[in-house]
């Protein structure tokens, strides 16, 4: 029994620290989310049933709406839902812990640092979205992390579950689908098993059915599809408070400029897509070539490959935030955890530290809870640009086009 307890990823000090945070977590947050949208949608589901929540004005994916429904059920009344909406932070905080512990536990054979997970759990940049803001960014991020870990370790049925769940938690997780595909192709090249593929498809389909069945049988499935279709273009501005490249390129405030305005023959939105896909291809080339080498040479995945995976995922997360239009201030959040995994594997913490600082400068610069960012948004945007350049340099450090 003692050996089993020692091998569990969750330790007594994790439970103690989680309890401490729950005890001191502020009951306030970003009003429009924590005291308006969340309790309003939870109340709607409580009063009309989960199956009808897409008849409200919600624009969120099903996984979170399931959570809001059960939160309302636990509270038992509209008054308590609104009064205790801050308790949703406790749910989000579980995922902050899950991401940090999953990385530290799965990578422990590659480093010797004790209590490594607390480099995230003591990181205010990492915890800000949950503890101060009251947002759910930790939920899809941790699910993506678990999907990558399971794919790397060939736990493919769990991988199918987490890959599917990540998209239904937040649609922006779609940017990580290429990583899921690359790792899956490698694992199937080692040992092709058609029954395993069928099982993975069944896991994915069952997961989707569980999440979508209330809306399918409740007659609101097409409302869900409408939310998915309209998710791109919901905030048609060049920036929705994300201090990114547009603050460096435009003289006017990007948050006041419609991204459908044309610039040199194309809209700002299309320029953002072009920049994202072009730079993403550049970032992906070493990973694709490295994977191809391992497939052709039948070489196992190792620390170097794992390092490249985490570095590239972090880079793509920053790219998504930095060059696209319609980006919110919180959208650089996933990169903190992804760069943390890279830092643990390499003992190189500069990119992780810069990302933590830049993310905090952006979210508190907009939210102004602590007044931590007295500088112009352009300074934060410049830090993100430095992070991106450093990441691409690191990606190409050991790169070679040679297959053998």
PDB file of C-alpha atoms in Angstrom, residues 47-192:
ATOM      1  CA  UNK A  47     -34.557  26.259 -14.841  1.00  0.00           C
ATOM      2  CA  UNK A  48     -34.949  24.828 -18.371  1.00  0.00           C
ATOM      3  CA  UNK A  49     -32.644  21.803 -18.334  1.00  0.00           C
ATOM      4  CA  UNK A  50     -29.192  21.274 -19.808  1.00  0.00           C
ATOM      5  CA  UNK A  51     -30.675  20.287 -23.165  1.00  0.00           C
ATOM      6  CA  UNK A  52     -32.056  23.823 -23.629  1.00  0.00           C
ATOM      7  CA  UNK A  53     -28.981  25.858 -22.657  1.00  0.00           C
ATOM      8  CA  UNK A  54     -28.148  26.540 -26.302  1.00  0.00           C
ATOM      9  CA  UNK A  55     -31.437  28.465 -26.486  1.00  0.00           C
ATOM     10  CA  UNK A  56     -29.779  31.035 -24.227  1.00  0.00           C
ATOM     11  CA  UNK A  57     -27.088  33.425 -25.462  1.00  0.00           C
ATOM     12  CA  UNK A  58     -24.228  31.111 -24.501  1.00  0.00           C
ATOM     13  CA  UNK A  59     -21.341  30.755 -26.952  1.00  0.00           C
ATOM     14  CA  UNK A  60     -19.393  28.086 -25.053  1.00  0.00           C
ATOM     15  CA  UNK A  61     -18.592  24.477 -25.847  1.00  0.00           C
ATOM     16  CA  UNK A  62     -20.525  21.560 -24.256  1.00  0.00           C
ATOM     17  CA  UNK A  63     -17.983  20.377 -21.674  1.00  0.00           C
ATOM     18  CA  UNK A  64     -18.151  23.607 -19.712  1.00  0.00           C
ATOM     19  CA  UNK A  65     -21.936  23.843 -20.052  1.00  0.00           C
ATOM     20  CA  UNK A  66     -22.262  20.406 -18.461  1.00  0.00           C
ATOM     21  CA  UNK A  67     -20.254  21.820 -15.563  1.00  0.00           C
ATOM     22  CA  UNK A  68     -22.484  24.903 -15.288  1.00  0.00           C
ATOM     23  CA  UNK A  69     -25.569  22.687 -15.239  1.00  0.00           C
ATOM     24  CA  UNK A  70     -24.280  20.555 -12.360  1.00  0.00           C
ATOM     25  CA  UNK A  71     -23.078  23.650 -10.538  1.00  0.00           C
ATOM     26  CA  UNK A  72     -26.639  24.959 -10.652  1.00  0.00           C
ATOM     27  CA  UNK A  73     -27.988  21.625  -9.471  1.00  0.00           C
ATOM     28  CA  UNK A  74     -25.623  21.628  -6.496  1.00  0.00           C
ATOM     29  CA  UNK A  75     -26.606  25.191  -5.557  1.00  0.00           C
ATOM     30  CA  UNK A  76     -30.332  24.432  -5.818  1.00  0.00           C
ATOM     31  CA  UNK A  77     -31.699  27.907  -6.552  1.00  0.00           C
ATOM     32  CA  UNK A  78     -31.144  30.963  -8.729  1.00  0.00           C
ATOM     33  CA  UNK A  79     -30.266  33.067  -5.688  1.00  0.00           C
ATOM     34  CA  UNK A  80     -27.551  30.664  -4.552  1.00  0.00           C
ATOM     35  CA  UNK A  81     -26.166  30.299  -8.087  1.00  0.00           C
ATOM     36  CA  UNK A  82     -25.558  34.043  -8.263  1.00  0.00           C
ATOM     37  CA  UNK A  83     -24.395  34.346  -4.659  1.00  0.00           C
ATOM     38  CA  UNK A  84     -21.876  31.488  -4.970  1.00  0.00           C
ATOM     39  CA  UNK A  85     -20.714  31.904  -8.569  1.00  0.00           C
ATOM     40  CA  UNK A  86     -17.165  32.498  -7.267  1.00  0.00           C
ATOM     41  CA  UNK A  87     -17.088  28.797  -6.312  1.00  0.00           C
ATOM     42  CA  UNK A  88     -16.639  27.994 -10.009  1.00  0.00           C
ATOM     43  CA  UNK A  89     -13.031  29.026  -9.414  1.00  0.00           C
ATOM     44  CA  UNK A  90     -12.599  25.894  -7.284  1.00  0.00           C
ATOM     45  CA  UNK A  91     -13.462  23.756 -10.320  1.00  0.00           C
ATOM     46  CA  UNK A  92     -11.069  25.652 -12.614  1.00  0.00           C
ATOM     47  CA  UNK A  93      -8.336  25.420  -9.971  1.00  0.00           C
ATOM     48  CA  UNK A  94      -8.480  21.626 -10.125  1.00  0.00           C
ATOM     49  CA  UNK A  95      -7.289  21.859 -13.725  1.00  0.00           C
ATOM     50  CA  UNK A  96      -4.470  24.262 -12.832  1.00  0.00           C
ATOM     51  CA  UNK A  97      -3.250  21.585 -10.429  1.00  0.00           C
ATOM     52  CA  UNK A  98      -3.898  18.778 -12.926  1.00  0.00           C
ATOM     53  CA  UNK A  99      -1.749  20.394 -15.616  1.00  0.00           C
ATOM     54  CA  UNK A 100       1.148  21.152 -13.264  1.00  0.00           C
ATOM     55  CA  UNK A 101       1.112  17.719 -11.604  1.00  0.00           C
ATOM     56  CA  UNK A 102       0.702  15.846 -14.908  1.00  0.00           C
ATOM     57  CA  UNK A 103       3.781  17.545 -16.388  1.00  0.00           C
ATOM     58  CA  UNK A 104       5.912  17.094 -13.267  1.00  0.00           C
ATOM     59  CA  UNK A 105       4.876  13.447 -12.807  1.00  0.00           C
ATOM     60  CA  UNK A 106       5.191  12.325 -16.440  1.00  0.00           C
ATOM     61  CA  UNK A 107       8.609  13.966 -16.893  1.00  0.00           C
ATOM     62  CA  UNK A 108      10.094  12.997 -13.511  1.00  0.00           C
ATOM     63  CA  UNK A 109      12.547  10.480 -15.020  1.00  0.00           C
ATOM     64  CA  UNK A 110      14.156  13.302 -16.999  1.00  0.00           C
ATOM     65  CA  UNK A 111      14.934  15.758 -14.161  1.00  0.00           C
ATOM     66  CA  UNK A 112      15.983  15.737 -10.502  1.00  0.00           C
ATOM     67  CA  UNK A 113      14.347  18.910  -9.154  1.00  0.00           C
ATOM     68  CA  UNK A 114      12.103  18.307  -6.138  1.00  0.00           C
ATOM     69  CA  UNK A 115       8.528  19.675  -6.092  1.00  0.00           C
ATOM     70  CA  UNK A 116       8.886  20.915  -9.664  1.00  0.00           C
ATOM     71  CA  UNK A 117       5.153  21.413 -10.075  1.00  0.00           C
ATOM     72  CA  UNK A 118       5.277  24.321  -7.634  1.00  0.00           C
ATOM     73  CA  UNK A 119       7.179  26.342 -10.227  1.00  0.00           C
ATOM     74  CA  UNK A 120       3.738  26.573 -11.826  1.00  0.00           C
ATOM     75  CA  UNK A 121       1.559  26.477  -8.719  1.00  0.00           C
ATOM     76  CA  UNK A 122       3.480  29.384  -7.120  1.00  0.00           C
ATOM     77  CA  UNK A 123       3.449  31.248 -10.431  1.00  0.00           C
ATOM     78  CA  UNK A 124       0.949  34.130 -10.335  1.00  0.00           C
ATOM     79  CA  UNK A 125       1.069  34.351 -14.133  1.00  0.00           C
ATOM     80  CA  UNK A 126      -0.149  30.752 -14.289  1.00  0.00           C
ATOM     81  CA  UNK A 127      -2.807  31.085 -11.574  1.00  0.00           C
ATOM     82  CA  UNK A 128      -4.084  34.570 -12.429  1.00  0.00           C
ATOM     83  CA  UNK A 129      -6.783  33.484 -14.909  1.00  0.00           C
ATOM     84  CA  UNK A 130      -8.352  31.183 -12.340  1.00  0.00           C
ATOM     85  CA  UNK A 131      -7.682  32.793  -8.965  1.00  0.00           C
ATOM     86  CA  UNK A 132      -8.099  36.462  -9.892  1.00  0.00           C
ATOM     87  CA  UNK A 133     -10.070  36.515 -13.124  1.00  0.00           C
ATOM     88  CA  UNK A 134     -12.330  33.511 -12.674  1.00  0.00           C
ATOM     89  CA  UNK A 135     -11.836  32.147 -16.190  1.00  0.00           C
ATOM     90  CA  UNK A 136     -11.619  28.578 -17.472  1.00  0.00           C
ATOM     91  CA  UNK A 137      -8.421  28.616 -19.549  1.00  0.00           C
ATOM     92  CA  UNK A 138      -6.827  25.971 -17.332  1.00  0.00           C
ATOM     93  CA  UNK A 139      -9.501  23.449 -18.376  1.00  0.00           C
ATOM     94  CA  UNK A 140      -8.672  22.963 -22.092  1.00  0.00           C
ATOM     95  CA  UNK A 141      -4.957  23.534 -21.456  1.00  0.00           C
ATOM     96  CA  UNK A 142      -4.691  20.681 -18.962  1.00  0.00           C
ATOM     97  CA  UNK A 143      -6.701  18.384 -21.211  1.00  0.00           C
ATOM     98  CA  UNK A 144      -4.336  19.125 -24.138  1.00  0.00           C
ATOM     99  CA  UNK A 145      -1.353  18.404 -21.867  1.00  0.00           C
ATOM    100  CA  UNK A 146      -2.848  15.053 -20.853  1.00  0.00           C
ATOM    101  CA  UNK A 147      -3.532  14.208 -24.514  1.00  0.00           C
ATOM    102  CA  UNK A 148       0.105  14.876 -25.487  1.00  0.00           C
ATOM    103  CA  UNK A 149       1.431  12.839 -22.556  1.00  0.00           C
ATOM    104  CA  UNK A 150      -0.829   9.891 -23.379  1.00  0.00           C
ATOM    105  CA  UNK A 151       0.151   9.972 -27.067  1.00  0.00           C
ATOM    106  CA  UNK A 152       3.853  10.082 -26.207  1.00  0.00           C
ATOM    107  CA  UNK A 153       3.507   7.182 -23.760  1.00  0.00           C
ATOM    108  CA  UNK A 154       1.310   5.173 -26.187  1.00  0.00           C
ATOM    109  CA  UNK A 155      -1.753   5.205 -23.967  1.00  0.00           C
ATOM    110  CA  UNK A 156      -3.832   5.600 -27.078  1.00  0.00           C
ATOM    111  CA  UNK A 157      -7.334   4.991 -25.743  1.00  0.00           C
ATOM    112  CA  UNK A 158      -6.808   7.668 -23.112  1.00  0.00           C
ATOM    113  CA  UNK A 159      -5.293   9.839 -25.826  1.00  0.00           C
ATOM    114  CA  UNK A 160      -8.440   9.460 -27.949  1.00  0.00           C
ATOM    115  CA  UNK A 161     -10.528  10.537 -24.959  1.00  0.00           C
ATOM    116  CA  UNK A 162      -8.441  13.607 -24.091  1.00  0.00           C
ATOM    117  CA  UNK A 163      -7.949  14.699 -27.715  1.00  0.00           C
ATOM    118  CA  UNK A 164     -11.706  14.640 -28.252  1.00  0.00           C
ATOM    119  CA  UNK A 165     -12.476  16.268 -24.921  1.00  0.00           C
ATOM    120  CA  UNK A 166     -10.049  19.138 -25.559  1.00  0.00           C
ATOM    121  CA  UNK A 167     -12.016  20.327 -28.605  1.00  0.00           C
ATOM    122  CA  UNK A 168     -15.320  20.124 -26.734  1.00  0.00           C
ATOM    123  CA  UNK A 169     -13.814  22.086 -23.852  1.00  0.00           C
ATOM    124  CA  UNK A 170     -12.618  24.980 -26.011  1.00  0.00           C
ATOM    125  CA  UNK A 171     -12.604  25.192 -29.789  1.00  0.00           C
ATOM    126  CA  UNK A 172      -9.221  26.960 -29.842  1.00  0.00           C
ATOM    127  CA  UNK A 173      -7.659  23.615 -28.860  1.00  0.00           C
ATOM    128  CA  UNK A 174      -7.954  22.774 -32.553  1.00  0.00           C
ATOM    129  CA  UNK A 175      -4.520  24.405 -33.071  1.00  0.00           C
ATOM    130  CA  UNK A 176      -3.008  21.406 -31.254  1.00  0.00           C
ATOM    131  CA  UNK A 177      -4.606  18.815 -33.560  1.00  0.00           C
ATOM    132  CA  UNK A 178      -1.463  18.603 -35.765  1.00  0.00           C
ATOM    133  CA  UNK A 179       0.542  17.493 -32.711  1.00  0.00           C
ATOM    134  CA  UNK A 180      -2.039  14.830 -31.922  1.00  0.00           C
ATOM    135  CA  UNK A 181      -1.857  13.655 -35.545  1.00  0.00           C
ATOM    136  CA  UNK A 182       1.958  13.585 -35.729  1.00  0.00           C
ATOM    137  CA  UNK A 183       2.295  11.590 -32.505  1.00  0.00           C
ATOM    138  CA  UNK A 184      -0.481   9.212 -33.520  1.00  0.00           C
ATOM    139  CA  UNK A 185       1.095   8.574 -36.929  1.00  0.00           C
ATOM    140  CA  UNK A 186       4.386   7.745 -35.234  1.00  0.00           C
ATOM    141  CA  UNK A 187       2.774   5.380 -32.711  1.00  0.00           C
ATOM    142  CA  UNK A 188       0.795   3.564 -35.421  1.00  0.00           C
ATOM    143  CA  UNK A 189       3.928   3.261 -37.570  1.00  0.00           C
ATOM    144  CA  UNK A 190       5.567   1.268 -34.755  1.00  0.00           C
ATOM    145  CA  UNK A 191       2.730  -1.200 -34.567  1.00  0.00           C
ATOM    146  CA  UNK A 192      -0.296  -0.883 -36.808  1.00  0.00           C
TER     147      UNK A 192
END
